[in-house]
Short mmCIF file of C-alpha atoms in Angstrom, two decimals:
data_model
loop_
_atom_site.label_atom_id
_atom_site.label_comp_id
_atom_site.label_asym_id
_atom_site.label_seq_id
_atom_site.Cartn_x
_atom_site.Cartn_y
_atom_site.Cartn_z
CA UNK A 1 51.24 33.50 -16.86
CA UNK A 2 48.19 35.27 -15.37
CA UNK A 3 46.02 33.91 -18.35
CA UNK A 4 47.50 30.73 -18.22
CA UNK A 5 46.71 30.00 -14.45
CA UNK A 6 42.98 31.45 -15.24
CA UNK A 7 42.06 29.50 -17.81
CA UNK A 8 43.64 26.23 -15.51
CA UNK A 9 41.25 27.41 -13.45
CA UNK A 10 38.33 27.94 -15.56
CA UNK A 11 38.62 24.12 -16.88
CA UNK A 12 39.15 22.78 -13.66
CA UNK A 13 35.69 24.37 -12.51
CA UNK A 14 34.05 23.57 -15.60
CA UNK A 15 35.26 19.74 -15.01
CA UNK A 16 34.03 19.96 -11.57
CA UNK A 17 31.05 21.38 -12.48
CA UNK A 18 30.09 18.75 -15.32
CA UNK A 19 31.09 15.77 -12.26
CA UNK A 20 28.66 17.66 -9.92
CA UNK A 21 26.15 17.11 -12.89
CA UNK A 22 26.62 13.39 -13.29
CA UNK A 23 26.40 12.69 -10.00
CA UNK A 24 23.24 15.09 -9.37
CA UNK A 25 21.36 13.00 -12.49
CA UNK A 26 22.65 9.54 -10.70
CA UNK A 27 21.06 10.74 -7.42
CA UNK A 28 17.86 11.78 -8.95
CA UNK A 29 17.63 8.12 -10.98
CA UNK A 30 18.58 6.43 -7.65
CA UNK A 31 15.78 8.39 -5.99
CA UNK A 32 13.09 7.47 -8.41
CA UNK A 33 14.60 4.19 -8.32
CA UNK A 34 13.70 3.55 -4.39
CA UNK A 35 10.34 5.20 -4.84
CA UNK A 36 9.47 2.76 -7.80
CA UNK A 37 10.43 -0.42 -5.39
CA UNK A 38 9.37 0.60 -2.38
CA UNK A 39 6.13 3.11 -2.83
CA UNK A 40 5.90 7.20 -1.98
CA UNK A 41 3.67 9.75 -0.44
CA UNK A 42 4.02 13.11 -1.33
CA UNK A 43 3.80 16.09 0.86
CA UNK A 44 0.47 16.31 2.22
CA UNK A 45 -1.90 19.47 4.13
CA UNK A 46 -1.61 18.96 7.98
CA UNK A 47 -4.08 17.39 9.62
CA UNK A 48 -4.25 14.96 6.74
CA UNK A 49 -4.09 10.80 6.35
CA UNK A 50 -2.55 9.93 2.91
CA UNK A 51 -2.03 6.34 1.41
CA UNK A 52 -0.36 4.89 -1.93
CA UNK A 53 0.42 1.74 -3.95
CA UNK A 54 3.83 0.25 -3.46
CA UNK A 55 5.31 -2.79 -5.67
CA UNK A 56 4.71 -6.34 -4.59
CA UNK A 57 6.27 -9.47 -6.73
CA UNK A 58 4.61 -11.98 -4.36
CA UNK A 59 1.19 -13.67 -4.91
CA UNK A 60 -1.22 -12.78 -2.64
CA UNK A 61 0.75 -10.03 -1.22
CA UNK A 62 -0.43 -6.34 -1.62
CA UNK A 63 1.78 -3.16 -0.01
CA UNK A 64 0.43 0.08 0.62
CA UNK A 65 2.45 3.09 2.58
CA UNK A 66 0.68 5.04 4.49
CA UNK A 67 0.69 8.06 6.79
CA UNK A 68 -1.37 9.61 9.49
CA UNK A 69 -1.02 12.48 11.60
CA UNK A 70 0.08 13.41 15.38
CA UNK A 71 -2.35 14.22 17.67
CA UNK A 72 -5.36 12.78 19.97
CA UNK A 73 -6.95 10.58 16.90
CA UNK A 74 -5.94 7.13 16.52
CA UNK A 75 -6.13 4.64 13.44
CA UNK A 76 -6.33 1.31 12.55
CA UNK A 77 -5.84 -0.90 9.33
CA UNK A 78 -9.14 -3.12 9.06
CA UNK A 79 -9.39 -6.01 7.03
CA UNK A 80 -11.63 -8.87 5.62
CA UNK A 81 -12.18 -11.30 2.62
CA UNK A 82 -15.85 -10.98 2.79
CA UNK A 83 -18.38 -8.17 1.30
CA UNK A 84 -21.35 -9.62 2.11
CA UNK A 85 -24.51 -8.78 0.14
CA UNK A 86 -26.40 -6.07 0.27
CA UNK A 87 -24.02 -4.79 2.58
CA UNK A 88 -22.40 -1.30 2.51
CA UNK A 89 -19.13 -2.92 3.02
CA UNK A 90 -17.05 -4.95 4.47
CA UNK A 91 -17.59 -7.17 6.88
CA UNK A 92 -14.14 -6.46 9.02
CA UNK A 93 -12.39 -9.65 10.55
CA UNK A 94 -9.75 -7.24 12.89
CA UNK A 95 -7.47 -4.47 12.67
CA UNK A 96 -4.14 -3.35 13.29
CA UNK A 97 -3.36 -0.09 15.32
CA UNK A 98 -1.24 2.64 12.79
CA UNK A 99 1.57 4.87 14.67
CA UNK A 100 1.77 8.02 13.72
CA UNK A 101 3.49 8.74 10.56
CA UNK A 102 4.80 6.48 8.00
CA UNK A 103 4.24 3.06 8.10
CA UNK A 104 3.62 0.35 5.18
CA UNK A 105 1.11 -2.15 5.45
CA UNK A 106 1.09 -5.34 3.97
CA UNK A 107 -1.97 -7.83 3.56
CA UNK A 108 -1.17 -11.31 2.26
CA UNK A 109 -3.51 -14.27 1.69
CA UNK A 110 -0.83 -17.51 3.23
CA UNK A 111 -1.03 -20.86 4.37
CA UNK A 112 0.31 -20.58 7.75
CA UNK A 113 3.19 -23.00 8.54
CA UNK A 114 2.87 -23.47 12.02
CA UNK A 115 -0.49 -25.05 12.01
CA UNK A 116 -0.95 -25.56 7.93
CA UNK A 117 -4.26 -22.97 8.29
CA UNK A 118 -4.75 -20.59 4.92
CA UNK A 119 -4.93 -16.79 6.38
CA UNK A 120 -6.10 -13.50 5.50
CA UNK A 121 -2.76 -11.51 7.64
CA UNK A 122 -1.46 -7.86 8.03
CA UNK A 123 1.42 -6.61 9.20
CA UNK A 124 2.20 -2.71 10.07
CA UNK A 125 5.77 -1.80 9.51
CA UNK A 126 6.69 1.75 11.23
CA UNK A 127 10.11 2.96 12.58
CA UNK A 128 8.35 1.67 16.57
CA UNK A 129 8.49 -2.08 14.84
CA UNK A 130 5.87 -4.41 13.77
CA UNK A 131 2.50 -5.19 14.74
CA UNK A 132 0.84 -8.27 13.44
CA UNK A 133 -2.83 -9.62 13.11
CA UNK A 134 -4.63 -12.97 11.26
CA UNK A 135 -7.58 -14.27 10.84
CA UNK A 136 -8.38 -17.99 9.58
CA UNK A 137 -9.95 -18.07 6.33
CA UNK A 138 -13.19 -20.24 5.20
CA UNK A 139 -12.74 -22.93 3.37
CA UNK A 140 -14.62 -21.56 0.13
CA UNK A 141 -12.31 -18.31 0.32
CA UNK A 142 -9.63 -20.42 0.29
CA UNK A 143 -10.57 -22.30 -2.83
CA UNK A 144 -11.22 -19.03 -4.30
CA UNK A 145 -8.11 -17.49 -3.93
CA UNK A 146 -5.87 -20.67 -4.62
CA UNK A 147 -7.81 -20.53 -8.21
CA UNK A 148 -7.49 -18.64 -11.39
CA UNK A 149 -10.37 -16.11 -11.49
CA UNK A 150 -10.86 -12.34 -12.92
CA UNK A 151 -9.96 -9.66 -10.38
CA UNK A 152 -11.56 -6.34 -10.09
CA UNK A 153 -9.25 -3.89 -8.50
CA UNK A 154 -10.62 -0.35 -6.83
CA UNK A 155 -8.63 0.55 -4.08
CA UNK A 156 -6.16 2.75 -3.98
CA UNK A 157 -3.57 3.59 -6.87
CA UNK A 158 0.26 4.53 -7.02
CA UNK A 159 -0.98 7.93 -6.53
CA UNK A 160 -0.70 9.60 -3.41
CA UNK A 161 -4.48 10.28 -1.95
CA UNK A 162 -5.02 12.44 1.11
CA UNK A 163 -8.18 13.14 3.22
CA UNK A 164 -9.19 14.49 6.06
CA UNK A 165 -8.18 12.91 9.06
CA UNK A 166 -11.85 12.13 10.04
CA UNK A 167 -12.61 10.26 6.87
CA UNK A 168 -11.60 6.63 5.50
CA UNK A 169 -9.38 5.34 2.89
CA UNK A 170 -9.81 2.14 1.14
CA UNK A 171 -6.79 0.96 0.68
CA UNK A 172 -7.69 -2.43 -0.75
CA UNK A 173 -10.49 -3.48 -2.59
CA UNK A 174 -9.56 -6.61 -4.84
CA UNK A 175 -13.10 -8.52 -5.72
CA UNK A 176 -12.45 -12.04 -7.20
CA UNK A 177 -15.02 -12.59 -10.08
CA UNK A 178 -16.15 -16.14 -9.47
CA UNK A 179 -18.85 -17.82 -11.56
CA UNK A 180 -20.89 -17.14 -14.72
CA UNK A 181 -22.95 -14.47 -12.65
CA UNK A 182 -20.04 -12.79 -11.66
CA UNK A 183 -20.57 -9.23 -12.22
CA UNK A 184 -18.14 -6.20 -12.08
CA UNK A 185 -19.26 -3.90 -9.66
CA UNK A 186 -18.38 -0.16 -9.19
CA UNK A 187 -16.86 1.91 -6.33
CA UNK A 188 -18.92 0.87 -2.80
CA UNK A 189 -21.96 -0.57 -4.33
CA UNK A 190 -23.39 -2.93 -2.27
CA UNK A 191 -23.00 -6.49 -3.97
CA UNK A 192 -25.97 -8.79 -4.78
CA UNK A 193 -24.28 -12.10 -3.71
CA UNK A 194 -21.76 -12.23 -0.93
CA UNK A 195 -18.65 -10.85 -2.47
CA UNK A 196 -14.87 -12.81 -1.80
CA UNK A 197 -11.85 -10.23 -2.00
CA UNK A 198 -9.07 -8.97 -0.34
CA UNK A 199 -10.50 -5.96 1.77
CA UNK A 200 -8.77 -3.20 3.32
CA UNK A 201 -9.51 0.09 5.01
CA UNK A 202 -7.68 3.02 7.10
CA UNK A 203 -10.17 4.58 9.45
CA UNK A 204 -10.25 6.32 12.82
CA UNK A 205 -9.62 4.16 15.52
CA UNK A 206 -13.00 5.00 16.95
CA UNK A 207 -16.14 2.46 17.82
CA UNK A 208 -16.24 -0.95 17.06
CA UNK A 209 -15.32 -2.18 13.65
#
């Protein structure tokens, strides 16, 4: 009887230990699952800002999550369509203020409904709410992005990058090549013609843009 009951006992365990299993290697897929759809940041040093990729099926619409730190330093998300030439970068329409922690930002190139303007807009999601800037776009930009044209993408990747929390990150940096003398250009270069894109940067919230 003794071996009897043990060996119920051993194949109820093992049963329970093979459902534990299944359900572990569901969790896992489910978890990989969200990260896919929604972007992730993996652990970073403290003292760090980190950004990465996330998934967007809309035109014109580009997520990236990011994450800064606690403490007396402020950020913003700045953004622009314009590189002009022979300039070292961007030339920065506004910028959004960044809580601390996670957020996800999202830049989209829209026509805006209430007053049928096309806009270059981004939107901070963080677990404080929303915060929401745009800037009306020129005419040639939006003729430019409403057209089919090579894109040359260097911002930042699914990848999680961290730096220190007194540098920048570029977290967009989608040049549309327009015209025969489009040329591709390479990290922050400075472009010979003015230079239409989708432009945008995490940076201490410090000085003017």
């Amino acid at each position: 009887m003794r071996e009897y009951m043990g060996l119920v006992t051993i194949v109820i365990l093992s049963m329970g230990l093979v459902f534990s299993t299944r359900r572990l290697r569901h969790l896992e897929f489910e978890v990989n699952k969200m990260r896919a759809e929604t972007g992730y940041l993996q652990e970073t040093e403290p003292g760090q800002i980190a950004a990465a990729r996330a998934p967007s099926d809309q035109p014109l619409t580009y997520r990236v999550r990011v994450r800064v730190p606690t403490g007396p330093t402020k950020f913003r998300v700045a953004y622009s369509s314009l590189w002009p030439k022979m300039a070292a970068g961007p030339l920065w329409y506004g910028a959004v203020a960044l809580p601390a922690g996670e957020s996800v930002v999202t830049i989209r190139i829209l026509e805006d409904p209430r007053d049928k303007k096309w806009k270059i807009a981004s939107l901070v999601s963080g677990v404080q709410g929303n915060q929401r800037m745009a800037t009306v776009l020129p005419t040639p930009h939006v003729t430019v992005f409403r057209g089919s044209h090579d894109v040359l993408s260097t911002g930042v990747g699914r990848e999680t990058l961290a730096v220190k929390e007194t540098d920048s990150i570029r977290l967009l940096d989608e040049r549309w090549l327009v015209g025969e003398g489009a040329l591709l250009l390479y990290g922050d270069r400075a472009p010979k013609t003015d230079q239409i894109g989708i432009y945008a940067e995490l940076q201490p919230d410090v000085g003017p843009l």
